[in-house]
Tab-separated table of C-alpha atoms and ligand atoms in Angstrom:
chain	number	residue	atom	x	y	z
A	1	UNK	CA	70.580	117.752	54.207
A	2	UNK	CA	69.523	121.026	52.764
A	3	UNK	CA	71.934	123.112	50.505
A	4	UNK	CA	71.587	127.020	49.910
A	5	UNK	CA	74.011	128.486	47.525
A	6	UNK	CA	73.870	131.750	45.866
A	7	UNK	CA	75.876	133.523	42.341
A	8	UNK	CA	75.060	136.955	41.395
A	9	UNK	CA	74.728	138.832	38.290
A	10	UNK	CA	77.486	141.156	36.824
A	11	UNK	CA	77.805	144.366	34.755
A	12	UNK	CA	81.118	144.544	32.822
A	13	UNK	CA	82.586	148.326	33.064
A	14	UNK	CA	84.795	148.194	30.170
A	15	UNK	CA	86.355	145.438	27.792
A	16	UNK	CA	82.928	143.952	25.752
A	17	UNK	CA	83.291	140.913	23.167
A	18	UNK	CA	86.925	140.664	24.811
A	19	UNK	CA	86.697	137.963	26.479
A	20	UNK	CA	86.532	134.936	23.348
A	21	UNK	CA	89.366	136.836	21.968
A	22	UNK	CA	91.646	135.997	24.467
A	23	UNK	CA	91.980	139.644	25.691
A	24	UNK	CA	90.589	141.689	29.062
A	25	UNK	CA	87.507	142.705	31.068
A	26	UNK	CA	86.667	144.617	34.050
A	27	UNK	CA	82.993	143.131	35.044
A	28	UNK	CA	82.059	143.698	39.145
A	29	UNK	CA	79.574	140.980	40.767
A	30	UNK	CA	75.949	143.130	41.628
A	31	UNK	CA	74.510	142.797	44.715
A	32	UNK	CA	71.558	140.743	43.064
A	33	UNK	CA	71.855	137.046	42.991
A	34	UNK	CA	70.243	133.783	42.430
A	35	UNK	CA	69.969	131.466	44.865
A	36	UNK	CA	69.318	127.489	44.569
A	37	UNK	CA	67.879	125.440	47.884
A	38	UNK	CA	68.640	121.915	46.878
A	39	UNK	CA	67.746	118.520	49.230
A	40	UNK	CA	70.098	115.332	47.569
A	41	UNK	CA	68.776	112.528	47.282
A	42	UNK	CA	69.154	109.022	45.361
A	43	UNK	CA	67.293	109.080	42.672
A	44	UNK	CA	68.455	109.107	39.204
A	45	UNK	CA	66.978	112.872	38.208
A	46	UNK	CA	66.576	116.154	39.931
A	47	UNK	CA	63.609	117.969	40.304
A	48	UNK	CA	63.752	121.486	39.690
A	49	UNK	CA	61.267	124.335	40.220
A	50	UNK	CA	62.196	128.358	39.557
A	51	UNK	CA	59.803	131.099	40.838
A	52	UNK	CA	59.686	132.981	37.627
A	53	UNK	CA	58.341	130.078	35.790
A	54	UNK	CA	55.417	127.569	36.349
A	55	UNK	CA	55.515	124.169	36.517
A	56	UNK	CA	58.152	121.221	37.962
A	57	UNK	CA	60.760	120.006	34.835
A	58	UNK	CA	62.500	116.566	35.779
A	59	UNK	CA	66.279	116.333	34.323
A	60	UNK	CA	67.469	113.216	34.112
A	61	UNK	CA	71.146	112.581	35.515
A	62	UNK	CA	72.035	111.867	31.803
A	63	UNK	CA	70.190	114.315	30.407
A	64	UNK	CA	71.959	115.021	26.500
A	65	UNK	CA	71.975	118.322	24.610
A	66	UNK	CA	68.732	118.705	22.865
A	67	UNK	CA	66.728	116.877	25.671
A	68	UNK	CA	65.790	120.050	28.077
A	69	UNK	CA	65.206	123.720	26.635
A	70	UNK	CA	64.026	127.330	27.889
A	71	UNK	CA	65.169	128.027	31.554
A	72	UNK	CA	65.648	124.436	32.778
A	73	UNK	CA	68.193	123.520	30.039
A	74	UNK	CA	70.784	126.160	32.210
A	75	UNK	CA	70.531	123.388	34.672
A	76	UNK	CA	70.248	120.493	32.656
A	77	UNK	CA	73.295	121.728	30.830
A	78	UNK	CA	74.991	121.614	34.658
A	79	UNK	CA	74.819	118.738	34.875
A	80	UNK	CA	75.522	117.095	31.897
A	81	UNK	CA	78.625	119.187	31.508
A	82	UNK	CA	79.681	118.065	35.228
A	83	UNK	CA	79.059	114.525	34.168
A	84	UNK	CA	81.032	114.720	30.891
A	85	UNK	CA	83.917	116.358	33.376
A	86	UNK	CA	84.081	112.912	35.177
A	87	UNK	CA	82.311	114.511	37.943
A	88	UNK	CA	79.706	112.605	40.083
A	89	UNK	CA	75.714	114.317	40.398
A	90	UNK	CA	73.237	113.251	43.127
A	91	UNK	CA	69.639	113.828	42.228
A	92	UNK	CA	67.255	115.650	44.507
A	93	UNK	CA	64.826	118.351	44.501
A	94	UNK	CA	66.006	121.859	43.913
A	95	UNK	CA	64.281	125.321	43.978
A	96	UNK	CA	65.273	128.282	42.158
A	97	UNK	CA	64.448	131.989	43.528
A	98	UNK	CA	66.171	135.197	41.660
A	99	UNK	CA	66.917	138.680	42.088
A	100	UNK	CA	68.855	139.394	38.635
A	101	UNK	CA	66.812	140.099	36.063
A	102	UNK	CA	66.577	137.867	32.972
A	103	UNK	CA	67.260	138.955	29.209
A	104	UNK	CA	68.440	142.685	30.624
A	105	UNK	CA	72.212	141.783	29.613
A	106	UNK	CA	73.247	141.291	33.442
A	107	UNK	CA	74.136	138.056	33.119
A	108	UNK	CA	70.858	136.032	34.618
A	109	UNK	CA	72.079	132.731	33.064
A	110	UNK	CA	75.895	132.658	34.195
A	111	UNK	CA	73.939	133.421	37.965
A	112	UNK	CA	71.477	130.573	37.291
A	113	UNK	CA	74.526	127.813	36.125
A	114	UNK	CA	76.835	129.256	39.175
A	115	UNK	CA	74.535	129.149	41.788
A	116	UNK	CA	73.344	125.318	40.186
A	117	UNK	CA	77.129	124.386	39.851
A	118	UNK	CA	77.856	125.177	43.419
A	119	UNK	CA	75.073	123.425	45.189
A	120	UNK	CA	75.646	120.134	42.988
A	121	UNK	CA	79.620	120.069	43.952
A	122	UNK	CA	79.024	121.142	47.866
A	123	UNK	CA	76.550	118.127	47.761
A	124	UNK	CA	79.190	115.450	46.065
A	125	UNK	CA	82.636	117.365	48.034
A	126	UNK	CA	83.839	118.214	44.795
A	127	UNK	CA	86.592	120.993	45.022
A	128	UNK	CA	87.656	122.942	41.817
A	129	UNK	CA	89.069	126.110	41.584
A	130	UNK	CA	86.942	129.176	39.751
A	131	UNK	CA	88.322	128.744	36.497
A	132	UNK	CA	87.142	125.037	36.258
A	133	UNK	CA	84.278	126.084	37.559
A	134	UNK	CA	83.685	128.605	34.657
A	135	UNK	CA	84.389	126.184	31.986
A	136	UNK	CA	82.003	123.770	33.312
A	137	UNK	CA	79.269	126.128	33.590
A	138	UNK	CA	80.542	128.045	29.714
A	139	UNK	CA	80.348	123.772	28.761
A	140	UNK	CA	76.965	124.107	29.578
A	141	UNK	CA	75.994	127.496	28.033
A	142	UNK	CA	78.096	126.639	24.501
A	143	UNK	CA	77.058	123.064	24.099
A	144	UNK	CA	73.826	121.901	26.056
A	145	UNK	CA	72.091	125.698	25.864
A	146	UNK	CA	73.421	126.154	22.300
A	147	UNK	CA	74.854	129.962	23.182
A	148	UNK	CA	78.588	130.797	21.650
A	149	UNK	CA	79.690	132.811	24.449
A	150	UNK	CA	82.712	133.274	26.625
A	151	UNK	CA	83.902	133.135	30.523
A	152	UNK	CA	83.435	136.368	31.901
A	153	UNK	CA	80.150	136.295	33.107
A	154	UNK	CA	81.008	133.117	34.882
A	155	UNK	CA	84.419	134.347	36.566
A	156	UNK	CA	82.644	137.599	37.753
A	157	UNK	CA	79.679	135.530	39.222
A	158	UNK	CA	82.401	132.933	40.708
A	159	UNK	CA	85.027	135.508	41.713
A	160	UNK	CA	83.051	138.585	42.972
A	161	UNK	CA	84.379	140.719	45.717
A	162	UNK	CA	82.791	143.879	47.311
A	163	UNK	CA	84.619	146.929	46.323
A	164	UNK	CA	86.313	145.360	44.150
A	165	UNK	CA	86.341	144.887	40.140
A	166	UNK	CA	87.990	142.480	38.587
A	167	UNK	CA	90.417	142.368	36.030
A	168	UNK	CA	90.735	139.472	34.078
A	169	UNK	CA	93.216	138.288	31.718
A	170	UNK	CA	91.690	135.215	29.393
A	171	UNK	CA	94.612	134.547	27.677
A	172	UNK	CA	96.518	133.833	31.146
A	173	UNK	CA	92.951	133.036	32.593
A	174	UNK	CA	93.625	135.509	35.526
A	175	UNK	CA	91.619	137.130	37.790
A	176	UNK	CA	92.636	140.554	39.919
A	177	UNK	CA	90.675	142.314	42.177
A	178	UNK	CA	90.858	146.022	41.265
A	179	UNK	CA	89.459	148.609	44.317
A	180	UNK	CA	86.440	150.247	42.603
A	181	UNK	CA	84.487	151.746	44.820
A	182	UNK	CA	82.905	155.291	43.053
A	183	UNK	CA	80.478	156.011	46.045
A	184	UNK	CA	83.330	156.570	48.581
A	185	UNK	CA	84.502	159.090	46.345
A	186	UNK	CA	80.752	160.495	45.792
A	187	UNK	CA	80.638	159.232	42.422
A	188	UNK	CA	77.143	157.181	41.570
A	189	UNK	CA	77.400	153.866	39.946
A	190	UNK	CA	73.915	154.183	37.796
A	191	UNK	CA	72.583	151.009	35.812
A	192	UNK	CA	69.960	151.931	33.925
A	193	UNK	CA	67.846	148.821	32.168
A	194	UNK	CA	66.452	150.152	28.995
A	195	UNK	CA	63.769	147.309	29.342
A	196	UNK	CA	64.586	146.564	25.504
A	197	UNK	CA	64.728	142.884	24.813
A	198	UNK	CA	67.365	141.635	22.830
A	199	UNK	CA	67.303	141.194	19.411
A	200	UNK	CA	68.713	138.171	17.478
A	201	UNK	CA	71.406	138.236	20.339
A	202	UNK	CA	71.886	134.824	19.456
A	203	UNK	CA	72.659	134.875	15.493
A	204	UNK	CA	74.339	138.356	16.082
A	205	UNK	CA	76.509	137.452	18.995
A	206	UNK	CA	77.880	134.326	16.876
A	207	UNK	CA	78.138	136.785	13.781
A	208	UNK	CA	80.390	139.133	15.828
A	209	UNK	CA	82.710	135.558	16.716
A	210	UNK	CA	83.169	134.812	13.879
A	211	UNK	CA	84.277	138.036	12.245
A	212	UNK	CA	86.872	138.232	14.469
A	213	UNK	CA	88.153	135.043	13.948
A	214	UNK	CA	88.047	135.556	10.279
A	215	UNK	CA	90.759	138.726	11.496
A	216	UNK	CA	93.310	136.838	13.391
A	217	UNK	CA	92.780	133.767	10.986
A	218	UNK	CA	93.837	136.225	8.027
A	219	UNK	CA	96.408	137.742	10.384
A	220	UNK	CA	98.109	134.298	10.732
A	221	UNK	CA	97.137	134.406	14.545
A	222	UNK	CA	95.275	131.817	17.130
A	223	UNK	CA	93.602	135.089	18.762
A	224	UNK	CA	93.188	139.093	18.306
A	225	UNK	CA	95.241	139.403	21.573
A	226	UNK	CA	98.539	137.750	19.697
A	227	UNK	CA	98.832	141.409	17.945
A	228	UNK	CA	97.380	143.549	20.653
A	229	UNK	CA	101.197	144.927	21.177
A	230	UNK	CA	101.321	146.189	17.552
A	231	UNK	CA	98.241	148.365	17.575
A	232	UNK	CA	95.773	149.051	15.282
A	233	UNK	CA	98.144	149.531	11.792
A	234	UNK	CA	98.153	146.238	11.522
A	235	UNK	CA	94.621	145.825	10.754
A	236	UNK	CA	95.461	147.487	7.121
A	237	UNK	CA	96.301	143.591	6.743
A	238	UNK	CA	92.378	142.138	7.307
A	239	UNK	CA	91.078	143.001	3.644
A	240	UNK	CA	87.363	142.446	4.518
A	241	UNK	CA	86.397	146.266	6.544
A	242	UNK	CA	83.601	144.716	8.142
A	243	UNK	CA	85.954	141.821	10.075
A	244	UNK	CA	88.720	144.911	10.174
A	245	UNK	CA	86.634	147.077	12.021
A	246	UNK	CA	85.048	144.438	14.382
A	247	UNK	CA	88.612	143.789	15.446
A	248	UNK	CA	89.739	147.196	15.917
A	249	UNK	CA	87.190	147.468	18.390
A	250	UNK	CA	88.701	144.447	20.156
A	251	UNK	CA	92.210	145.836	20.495
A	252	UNK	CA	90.785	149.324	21.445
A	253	UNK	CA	88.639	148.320	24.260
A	254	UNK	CA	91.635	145.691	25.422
A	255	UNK	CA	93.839	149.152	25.758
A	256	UNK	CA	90.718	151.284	27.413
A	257	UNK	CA	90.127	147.713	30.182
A	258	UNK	CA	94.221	148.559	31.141
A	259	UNK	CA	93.721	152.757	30.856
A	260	UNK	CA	90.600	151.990	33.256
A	261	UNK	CA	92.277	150.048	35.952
A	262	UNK	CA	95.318	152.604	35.681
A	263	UNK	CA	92.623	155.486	36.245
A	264	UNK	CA	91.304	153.897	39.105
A	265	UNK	CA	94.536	152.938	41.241
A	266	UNK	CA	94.085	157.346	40.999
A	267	UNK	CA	90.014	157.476	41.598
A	268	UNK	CA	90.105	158.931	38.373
A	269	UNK	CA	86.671	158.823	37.293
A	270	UNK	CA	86.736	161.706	35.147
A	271	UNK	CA	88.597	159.421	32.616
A	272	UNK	CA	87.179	156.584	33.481
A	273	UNK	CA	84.294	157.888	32.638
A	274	UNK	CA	85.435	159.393	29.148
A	275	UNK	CA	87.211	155.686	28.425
A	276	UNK	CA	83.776	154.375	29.138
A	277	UNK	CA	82.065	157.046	26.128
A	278	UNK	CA	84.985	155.918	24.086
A	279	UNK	CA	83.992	152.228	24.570
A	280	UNK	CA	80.467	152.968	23.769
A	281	UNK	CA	81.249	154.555	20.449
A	282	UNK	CA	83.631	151.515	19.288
A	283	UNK	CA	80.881	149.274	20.494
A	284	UNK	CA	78.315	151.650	18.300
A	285	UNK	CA	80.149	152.041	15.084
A	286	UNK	CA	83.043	149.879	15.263
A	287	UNK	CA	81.328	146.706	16.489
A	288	UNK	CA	77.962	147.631	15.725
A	289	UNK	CA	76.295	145.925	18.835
A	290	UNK	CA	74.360	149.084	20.083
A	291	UNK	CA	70.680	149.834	19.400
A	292	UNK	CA	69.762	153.397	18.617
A	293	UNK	CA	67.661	153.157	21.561
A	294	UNK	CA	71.041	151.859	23.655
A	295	UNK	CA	72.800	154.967	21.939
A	296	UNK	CA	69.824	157.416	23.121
A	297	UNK	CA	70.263	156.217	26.721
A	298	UNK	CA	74.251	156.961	26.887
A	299	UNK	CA	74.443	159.575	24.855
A	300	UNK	CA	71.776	161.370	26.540
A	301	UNK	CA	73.437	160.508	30.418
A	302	UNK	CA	76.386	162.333	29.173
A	303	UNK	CA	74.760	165.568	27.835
A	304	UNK	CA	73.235	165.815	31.460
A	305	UNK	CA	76.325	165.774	32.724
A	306	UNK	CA	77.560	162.398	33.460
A	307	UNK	CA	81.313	161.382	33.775
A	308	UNK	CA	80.690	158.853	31.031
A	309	UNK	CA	78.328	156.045	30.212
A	310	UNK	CA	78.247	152.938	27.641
A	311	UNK	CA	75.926	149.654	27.167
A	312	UNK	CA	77.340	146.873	29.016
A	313	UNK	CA	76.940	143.196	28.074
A	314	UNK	CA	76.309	141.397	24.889
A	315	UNK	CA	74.521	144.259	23.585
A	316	UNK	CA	71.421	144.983	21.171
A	317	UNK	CA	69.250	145.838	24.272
A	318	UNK	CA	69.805	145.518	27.961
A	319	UNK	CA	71.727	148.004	30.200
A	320	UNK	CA	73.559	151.043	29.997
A	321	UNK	CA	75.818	151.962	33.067
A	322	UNK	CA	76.735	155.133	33.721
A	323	UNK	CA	79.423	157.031	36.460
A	324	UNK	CA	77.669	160.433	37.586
A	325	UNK	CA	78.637	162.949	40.523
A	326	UNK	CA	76.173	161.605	43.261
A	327	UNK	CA	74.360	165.177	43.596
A	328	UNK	CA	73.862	165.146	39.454
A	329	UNK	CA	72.301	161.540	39.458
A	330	UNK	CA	68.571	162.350	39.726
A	331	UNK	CA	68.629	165.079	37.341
A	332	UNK	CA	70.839	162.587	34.853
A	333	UNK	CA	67.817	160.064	35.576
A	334	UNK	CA	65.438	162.431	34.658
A	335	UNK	CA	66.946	163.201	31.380
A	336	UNK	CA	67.211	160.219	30.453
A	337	UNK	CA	63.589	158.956	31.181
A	338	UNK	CA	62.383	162.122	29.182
A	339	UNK	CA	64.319	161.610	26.265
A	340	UNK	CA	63.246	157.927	26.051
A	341	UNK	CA	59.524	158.654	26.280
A	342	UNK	CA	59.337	161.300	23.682
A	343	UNK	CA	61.476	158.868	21.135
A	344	UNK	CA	58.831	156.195	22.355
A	345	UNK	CA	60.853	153.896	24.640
A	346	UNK	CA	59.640	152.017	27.127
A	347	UNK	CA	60.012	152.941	30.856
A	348	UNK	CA	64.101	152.411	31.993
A	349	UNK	CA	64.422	151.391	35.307
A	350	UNK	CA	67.514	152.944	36.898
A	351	UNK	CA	69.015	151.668	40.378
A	352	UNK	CA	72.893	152.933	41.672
A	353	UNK	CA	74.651	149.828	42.013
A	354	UNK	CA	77.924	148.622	43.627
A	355	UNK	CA	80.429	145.736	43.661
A	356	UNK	CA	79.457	143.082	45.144
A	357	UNK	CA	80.398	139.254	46.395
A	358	UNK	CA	80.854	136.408	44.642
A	359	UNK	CA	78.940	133.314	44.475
A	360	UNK	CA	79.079	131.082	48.456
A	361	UNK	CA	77.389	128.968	50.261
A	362	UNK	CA	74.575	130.425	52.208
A	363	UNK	CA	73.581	127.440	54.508
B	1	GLA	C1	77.885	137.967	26.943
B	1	GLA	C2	78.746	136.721	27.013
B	1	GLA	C3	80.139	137.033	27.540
B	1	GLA	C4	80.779	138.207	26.812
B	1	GLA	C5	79.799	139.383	26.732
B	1	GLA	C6	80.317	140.511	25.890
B	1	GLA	O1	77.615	138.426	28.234
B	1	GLA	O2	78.138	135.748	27.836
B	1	GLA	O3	80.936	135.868	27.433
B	1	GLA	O4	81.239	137.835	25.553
B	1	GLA	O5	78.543	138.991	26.206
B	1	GLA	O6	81.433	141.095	26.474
């Protein structure tokens, strides 16, 4: 028996560091996935090749944290986490082919665990619904991989619809399919890779945690989202600026994720687009997660006349998406390529993208 399952990538369009606070995001599936071809078998480990990477790495069935690192500990992590679930793991050979691009901020790893996840419980019959399925492969990410992070980049991958966004609440753990679709109203979804690999993501991404848990803890709260009805005044109350400001960014871009969706039920992009400026200056100056490279891309997509553009993902590198009127998009490109090469950037790649599925069985 042969198993082919595939999870995509996502972009988030509004609603960044969000999601460990217990608050919203808007991410869309892309049209790029991974895809795992997986043959069960009885032995004890699986086999596991990837085509970006050389070589054959054996995981053991009870593979621990620690044991497996680089790309192969995304699937070691699997299945360890599955196992620690009380779920059952065959062994078997698996191969690995992908289409999302890795370190770019488009969520290669969430793809890699999904697309893992789902060929391991098609193989056993397991059934769980996409929320279990999230935490299983966010087990994997936080405590085999070693990476603080939270569920969105596993619902999107998991819950992806064409034309669709999806609005998630993670204090209800929610999911809502939102329509989005910009090109049927001639609007160009652009996502435009800087090609800048992150820096300290890691240290800085935990950093950014743990400031805002050092807000709700001072306001007497479990999460930022328990005073997201009060509004910003009560931030007077965090008396370190630095944690104060990192949280105001939170309960801004939790009110621009429901502005968004509310622009949308109109095909508003015009302020969609303008929430999504907004979001990249809190991300720039409030959260301080943007590059000045990042900044150069956005800022410079808007000047040439783009509805709006901010970084998307974890930040310090990776992508900027943008919303342009279809007919402006090439000459939006072209700024943007310029003004990169004369600061000394590397080459962006740009590509209009659109909603797509989630992650399914192929064969
Ligand atoms: C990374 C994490 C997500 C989320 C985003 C920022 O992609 O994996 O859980 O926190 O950063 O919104």
């Amino acid at each position: 028996m042969e198993i082919r399952y595939a999870a995509p990538g996502r972009i988030n369009l509004i609603g960044e560091h969000t999601d460990y606070n217990d608050g919203y995001a808007l991410p869309i599936a892309l049209p790029q996935r991974t895809t795992v071809t997986y043959t069960p078998d009885d032995r004890d480990a699986l086999t596991v090749r990837s085509d970006r990477e050389d070589g054959v790495v054996t995981v053991a069935l009870h593979t621990a944290p620690g044991e497996i690192t680089g790309w192969a500990a995304y699937v070691a992590g699997v299945v360890w986490a599955l196992r620690a679930a009380g779920h059952p793991v065959h062994g078997g050979t698996m191969t690995i082919t992908s289409e999302v691009e890795m370190g770019s901020g488009v969520a290669s790893s969430a793809a890699l665990e999904c697309a893992v996840l789902g060929a391991l419980t098609e193989a056993t019959g397991v059934r769980m619904g996409p929320v279990d399925l999230a935490r299983i492969a966010q087990r994997a990410e936080n405590d085999y991989v070693g990476a603080p992070t939270g569920l969105m980049d596993q619902l999107a991958s998991l819950c992806g619809e064409p034309g669709h966004a999806l609005l998630i609440d993670f204090r209800e753990l929610t999911v809502r399919p939102v329509a989005f679709d910009p090109d049927a109203a001639g609007i160009a979804l652009l996502l435009i890779n800087s090609r800048a690999p992150h820096r300290h993501a890691g240290g800085e991404y935990a950093e950014r945690r743990r400031s805002c848990e050092r807000a709700a803890a001072e306001l007497g709260v479990a999460s930022l989202r328990d005073v997201q009805d009060g509004g910003v005044a009560v931030l007077d109350r965090v008396s370190d600026p630095v944690a104060a400001r990192r949280a105001r960014h939170i309960l801004t871009d939790n009110n621009r994720v429901l502005e968004v969706v509310a622009a949308l039920k109109d095909r508003d992009f015009a302020t969609v687009g303008r929430l999504w400026t907004a979001s990249q200056a809190s991300m720039r100056d409030d959260f301080e997660i943007t590059t000045e490279h990042i900044d150069l891309i956005a800022d410079t997509a808007v000047e040439a006349g783009a509805l709006g553009a901010r970084m998307t993902g974890g930040g310090f590198g990776g992508c900027v998406i943008a919303l342009v009127n279809a007919a402006r998009a090439d000459a939006v490109a072209d700024a943007v390529r310029m003004a990169v090469r004369t600061a000394g950037h590397p080459e962006p790649a740009f590509i209009r993208t659109r909603a797509g599925a989630g992650a399914q069985r192929l064969g």
